[in-house]
Amino acid sequence: MSIAANISRLEAQLDQHHCKLIAVSKTKPPETIMEAYSGGFRRFGENRAQELVDKQQQLPTDIEWHMIGHLQRNKVKYLAPFVSMIHGVDNLKLLREINKQAEKAQRVIPCLLQVHIAQEESKFGFKLEELPELLKSAVFEGLEHVQILGLMGMATFTNDRQQIQGEFRNLKNLFNKLDGMDSPPNFQMKELSMGMSNDFEIALEEGSTMVRIGSRIFGARN
Ligand SMILES: *Cc1c(COP(=O)(O)O)cnc(C)c1O
């Protein structure tokens, strides 16, 4: 199957759940991205800042670029002028730096807060219990150049379906809880970014609004 065909098949499946597709193009060359672009697709995700900037410079300007990986504070300035959404905001210092660089770029940058839902030690993110406390303590107020639009999470890499389902469900419950709390105008629960090639079908059942899919579209990475 061609890349464009993979995308249309996935989009047909996602549409039924009102879920958006982020095509994860990391490690893939610009020509490969152009195959998807030529089929009409515009929303791509990368997990390294440098690679994202390089590709943005080489490819058409109407592409929506999503930063989905761990982002270091010193890289934010390179993305701030153009990035469509930053999914992996996993600490407040990073959020403040995004706010600062967005102000310089005269923009408001849509962000998702990454939450640690997996059992694995290595995954980044806020703790599930932590965010309601942070929201109550007003730390998000006054950051006028970021728009927090929801949450992002990655489930444990496992074949245990129930475990993955439980982790996504925890994230969705947190999403609902935050949605029901008083919050400043720059904090809204609209998007839930969860699900990758191996687990997106479970994520759809659990209420995902954005799935980040790479290998199911572009084939395995080296
Ligand atoms: C690589 C990556 C994906 C996509 O992974 P696939 O298994 O290829 O679909 C999704 N989210 C993040 C954060 C990634 O780094």
Short mmCIF file of C-alpha atoms and ligand atoms in Angstrom, two decimals:
data_model
loop_
_atom_site.label_atom_id
_atom_site.label_comp_id
_atom_site.label_asym_id
_atom_site.label_seq_id
_atom_site.Cartn_x
_atom_site.Cartn_y
_atom_site.Cartn_z
CA MET A 1 0.00 0.00 0.00
CA SER A 2 1.16 3.52 -0.75
CA ILE A 3 1.73 6.12 1.95
CA ALA A 4 -1.25 8.14 0.72
CA ALA A 5 -3.44 5.03 0.81
CA ASN A 6 -2.31 4.19 4.34
CA ILE A 7 -3.27 7.69 5.42
CA SER A 8 -6.72 7.66 3.83
CA ARG A 9 -7.51 4.28 5.31
CA LEU A 10 -6.47 5.46 8.78
CA GLU A 11 -8.36 8.73 8.45
CA ALA A 12 -11.54 6.89 7.51
CA GLN A 13 -11.19 4.84 10.69
CA LEU A 14 -10.37 7.88 12.85
CA ASP A 15 -13.20 10.02 11.47
CA GLN A 16 -15.73 7.72 13.11
CA HIS A 17 -14.20 8.70 16.44
CA HIS A 18 -13.74 12.40 15.59
CA CYS A 19 -10.04 11.83 16.05
CA LYS A 20 -7.24 13.59 14.15
CA LEU A 21 -4.18 11.94 12.67
CA ILE A 22 -0.63 13.18 13.23
CA ALA A 23 1.65 11.42 10.74
CA VAL A 24 4.91 10.84 12.59
CA SER A 25 7.62 11.40 9.98
CA LYS A 26 10.71 11.21 12.22
CA THR A 27 13.77 9.72 10.48
CA LYS A 28 11.94 9.84 7.13
CA PRO A 29 13.37 12.07 4.38
CA PRO A 30 11.52 15.06 2.88
CA GLU A 31 10.69 13.09 -0.29
CA THR A 32 8.73 10.59 1.77
CA ILE A 33 6.82 13.37 3.52
CA MET A 34 6.03 14.82 0.10
CA GLU A 35 4.32 11.58 -0.88
CA ALA A 36 1.82 12.16 1.91
CA TYR A 37 1.64 15.88 1.16
CA SER A 38 0.80 15.24 -2.50
CA GLY A 39 -2.13 13.12 -1.36
CA GLY A 40 -3.44 16.23 0.44
CA PHE A 41 -2.18 15.50 3.95
CA ARG A 42 -0.75 18.39 6.00
CA ARG A 43 -0.26 17.37 9.65
CA PHE A 44 3.12 15.90 10.61
CA GLY A 45 4.87 15.09 13.88
CA GLU A 46 8.57 15.00 14.73
CA ASN A 47 10.31 14.17 17.99
CA ARG A 48 13.60 16.05 17.54
CA ALA A 49 13.75 19.82 17.37
CA GLN A 50 16.66 20.00 14.95
CA GLU A 51 15.12 17.53 12.51
CA LEU A 52 11.81 19.36 12.70
CA VAL A 53 13.45 22.73 11.89
CA ASP A 54 15.43 21.23 8.99
CA LYS A 55 12.33 19.70 7.45
CA GLN A 56 10.23 22.82 7.97
CA GLN A 57 12.81 24.78 5.99
CA GLN A 58 12.81 22.31 3.12
CA LEU A 59 9.10 21.60 2.80
CA PRO A 60 5.96 23.60 1.88
CA THR A 61 4.95 26.29 4.36
CA ASP A 62 1.35 25.11 4.74
CA ILE A 63 2.41 22.00 6.66
CA GLU A 64 1.24 21.89 10.29
CA TRP A 65 4.22 20.75 12.38
CA HIS A 66 3.64 19.03 15.70
CA MET A 67 6.51 18.61 18.16
CA ILE A 68 5.71 15.30 19.85
CA GLY A 69 8.93 14.36 21.62
CA HIS A 70 10.85 15.51 24.66
CA LEU A 71 11.82 19.15 24.14
CA GLN A 72 14.81 20.82 25.77
CA ARG A 73 14.36 24.41 26.84
CA ASN A 74 17.28 25.68 24.78
CA LYS A 75 15.62 24.39 21.58
CA VAL A 76 12.29 26.15 22.04
CA LYS A 77 13.44 29.34 20.31
CA TYR A 78 14.00 27.51 17.02
CA LEU A 79 10.45 26.13 16.94
CA ALA A 80 8.54 29.08 18.36
CA PRO A 81 8.11 30.99 15.08
CA PHE A 82 6.19 28.23 13.31
CA VAL A 83 5.32 25.14 15.39
CA SER A 84 1.58 24.26 15.38
CA MET A 85 1.47 22.40 18.64
CA ILE A 86 3.89 21.15 21.30
CA HIS A 87 2.64 17.84 22.71
CA GLY A 88 5.37 17.02 25.20
CA VAL A 89 5.27 19.84 27.73
CA ASP A 90 6.43 17.91 30.78
CA ASN A 91 7.51 20.61 33.25
CA LEU A 92 6.71 24.18 34.19
CA LYS A 93 10.12 25.61 33.31
CA LEU A 94 9.62 24.38 29.77
CA LEU A 95 6.13 25.87 29.65
CA ARG A 96 7.48 29.26 30.80
CA GLU A 97 10.22 29.15 28.18
CA ILE A 98 7.64 28.37 25.47
CA ASN A 99 5.61 31.34 26.70
CA LYS A 100 8.67 33.59 26.54
CA GLN A 101 9.73 32.53 23.05
CA ALA A 102 6.15 32.68 21.77
CA GLU A 103 5.93 36.25 22.98
CA LYS A 104 9.11 37.12 21.07
CA ALA A 105 7.64 35.49 17.98
CA GLN A 106 4.36 37.36 18.61
CA ARG A 107 2.38 34.17 18.75
CA VAL A 108 0.28 32.04 21.05
CA ILE A 109 1.52 28.44 20.93
CA PRO A 110 -0.94 25.57 21.50
CA CYS A 111 0.48 23.09 24.02
CA LEU A 112 -0.44 19.76 25.56
CA LEU A 113 0.78 18.74 29.00
CA GLN A 114 2.48 15.37 28.95
CA VAL A 115 1.42 13.04 31.73
CA HIS A 116 3.37 10.02 32.89
CA ILE A 117 0.94 7.11 32.62
CA ALA A 118 3.25 4.19 31.79
CA GLN A 119 4.95 1.86 34.22
CA GLU A 120 8.27 2.43 32.51
CA GLU A 121 10.68 4.66 34.39
CA SER A 122 12.08 6.44 31.37
CA LYS A 123 9.01 8.22 30.08
CA PHE A 124 8.73 11.94 30.77
CA GLY A 125 5.74 13.79 32.14
CA PHE A 126 3.78 15.24 35.03
CA LYS A 127 2.43 12.79 37.57
CA LEU A 128 -1.31 12.07 37.35
CA GLU A 129 -1.94 13.46 40.86
CA GLU A 130 0.13 16.54 40.27
CA LEU A 131 -1.88 18.44 37.67
CA PRO A 132 -5.08 19.17 39.64
CA GLU A 133 -2.88 20.61 42.40
CA LEU A 134 -0.94 22.73 39.94
CA LEU A 135 -4.14 24.01 38.37
CA LYS A 136 -5.49 24.99 41.80
CA SER A 137 -2.26 26.75 42.68
CA ALA A 138 -2.71 29.10 39.72
CA VAL A 139 0.67 28.39 38.09
CA PHE A 140 -0.85 28.53 34.62
CA GLU A 141 -2.27 32.00 35.03
CA GLY A 142 -0.76 34.92 33.17
CA LEU A 143 1.06 32.85 30.57
CA GLU A 144 -0.61 34.69 27.73
CA HIS A 145 1.45 33.25 24.91
CA VAL A 146 0.67 29.61 25.52
CA GLN A 147 -2.71 27.96 25.08
CA ILE A 148 -2.90 24.69 26.98
CA LEU A 149 -5.37 22.62 24.99
CA GLY A 150 -5.19 19.24 26.63
CA LEU A 151 -3.05 16.27 27.61
CA MET A 152 -0.67 13.82 25.99
CA GLY A 153 0.45 10.42 27.21
CA MET A 154 2.25 7.27 26.14
CA ALA A 155 1.21 3.86 27.39
CA THR A 156 3.65 1.16 28.43
CA PHE A 157 5.15 -0.75 25.51
CA THR A 158 3.51 -4.11 26.11
CA ASN A 159 1.18 -6.65 24.54
CA ASP A 160 -1.04 -6.51 27.61
CA ARG A 161 -4.15 -4.91 26.23
CA GLN A 162 -5.75 -4.37 29.61
CA GLN A 163 -2.75 -2.57 30.95
CA ILE A 164 -2.68 -0.18 28.00
CA GLN A 165 -6.42 0.37 28.31
CA GLY A 166 -6.07 1.11 32.02
CA GLU A 167 -3.32 3.64 31.41
CA PHE A 168 -5.28 5.48 28.71
CA ARG A 169 -8.34 5.43 30.93
CA ASN A 170 -6.37 7.04 33.76
CA LEU A 171 -5.38 9.83 31.39
CA LYS A 172 -8.95 10.33 30.17
CA ASN A 173 -10.19 10.48 33.78
CA LEU A 174 -7.63 13.15 34.58
CA PHE A 175 -8.71 15.04 31.44
CA ASN A 176 -12.33 14.97 32.62
CA LYS A 177 -11.36 16.02 36.11
CA LEU A 178 -9.34 19.01 34.90
CA ASP A 179 -12.13 19.89 32.50
CA GLY A 180 -14.50 20.19 35.43
CA MET A 181 -12.26 22.51 37.45
CA ASP A 182 -12.03 26.29 37.42
CA SER A 183 -9.27 27.29 35.06
CA PRO A 184 -7.78 30.41 33.49
CA PRO A 185 -8.59 31.23 29.83
CA ASN A 186 -5.32 29.72 28.58
CA PHE A 187 -6.18 26.31 30.07
CA GLN A 188 -8.82 24.23 28.29
CA MET A 189 -9.31 20.51 27.93
CA LYS A 190 -10.06 19.94 24.24
CA GLU A 191 -7.45 17.51 22.93
CA LEU A 192 -6.26 14.17 24.22
CA SER A 193 -3.17 13.01 22.34
CA MET A 194 -2.79 9.29 22.93
CA GLY A 195 -2.24 6.28 20.71
CA MET A 196 0.56 5.17 18.39
CA SER A 197 0.82 2.48 15.70
CA ASN A 198 0.59 -0.38 18.17
CA ASP A 199 -2.08 0.90 20.50
CA PHE A 200 -4.15 3.54 18.70
CA GLU A 201 -7.22 1.32 18.41
CA ILE A 202 -7.35 1.03 22.19
CA ALA A 203 -6.76 4.77 22.49
CA LEU A 204 -9.72 5.47 20.19
CA GLU A 205 -12.00 3.44 22.42
CA GLU A 206 -10.74 5.40 25.41
CA GLY A 207 -11.48 8.81 23.93
CA SER A 208 -8.35 9.92 22.10
CA THR A 209 -8.75 13.02 19.88
CA MET A 210 -5.28 12.86 18.32
CA VAL A 211 -3.25 9.77 17.47
CA ARG A 212 0.44 9.97 16.58
CA ILE A 213 1.17 7.29 14.01
CA GLY A 214 4.48 6.63 12.27
CA SER A 215 5.33 3.08 11.26
CA ARG A 216 1.79 2.13 10.22
CA ILE A 217 1.98 4.87 7.60
CA PHE A 218 5.61 5.03 6.54
CA GLY A 219 6.81 1.51 7.36
CA ALA A 220 9.32 0.47 10.01
CA ARG A 221 12.12 2.83 10.97
CA ASN A 222 15.75 1.69 10.88
C1 LIG B 1 7.80 7.76 17.31
C2 LIG B 1 6.68 8.30 18.09
C3 LIG B 1 5.35 7.98 17.77
C4 LIG B 1 4.95 7.07 16.62
O1 LIG B 1 5.43 5.77 16.78
P1 LIG B 1 4.92 4.57 15.83
O2 LIG B 1 5.03 3.38 16.68
O3 LIG B 1 5.87 4.54 14.68
O4 LIG B 1 3.56 4.87 15.40
C5 LIG B 1 4.34 8.55 18.54
N1 LIG B 1 4.61 9.37 19.57
C6 LIG B 1 5.87 9.69 19.91
C7 LIG B 1 6.08 10.60 21.06
C8 LIG B 1 6.94 9.18 19.19
O5 LIG B 1 8.19 9.50 19.54
#
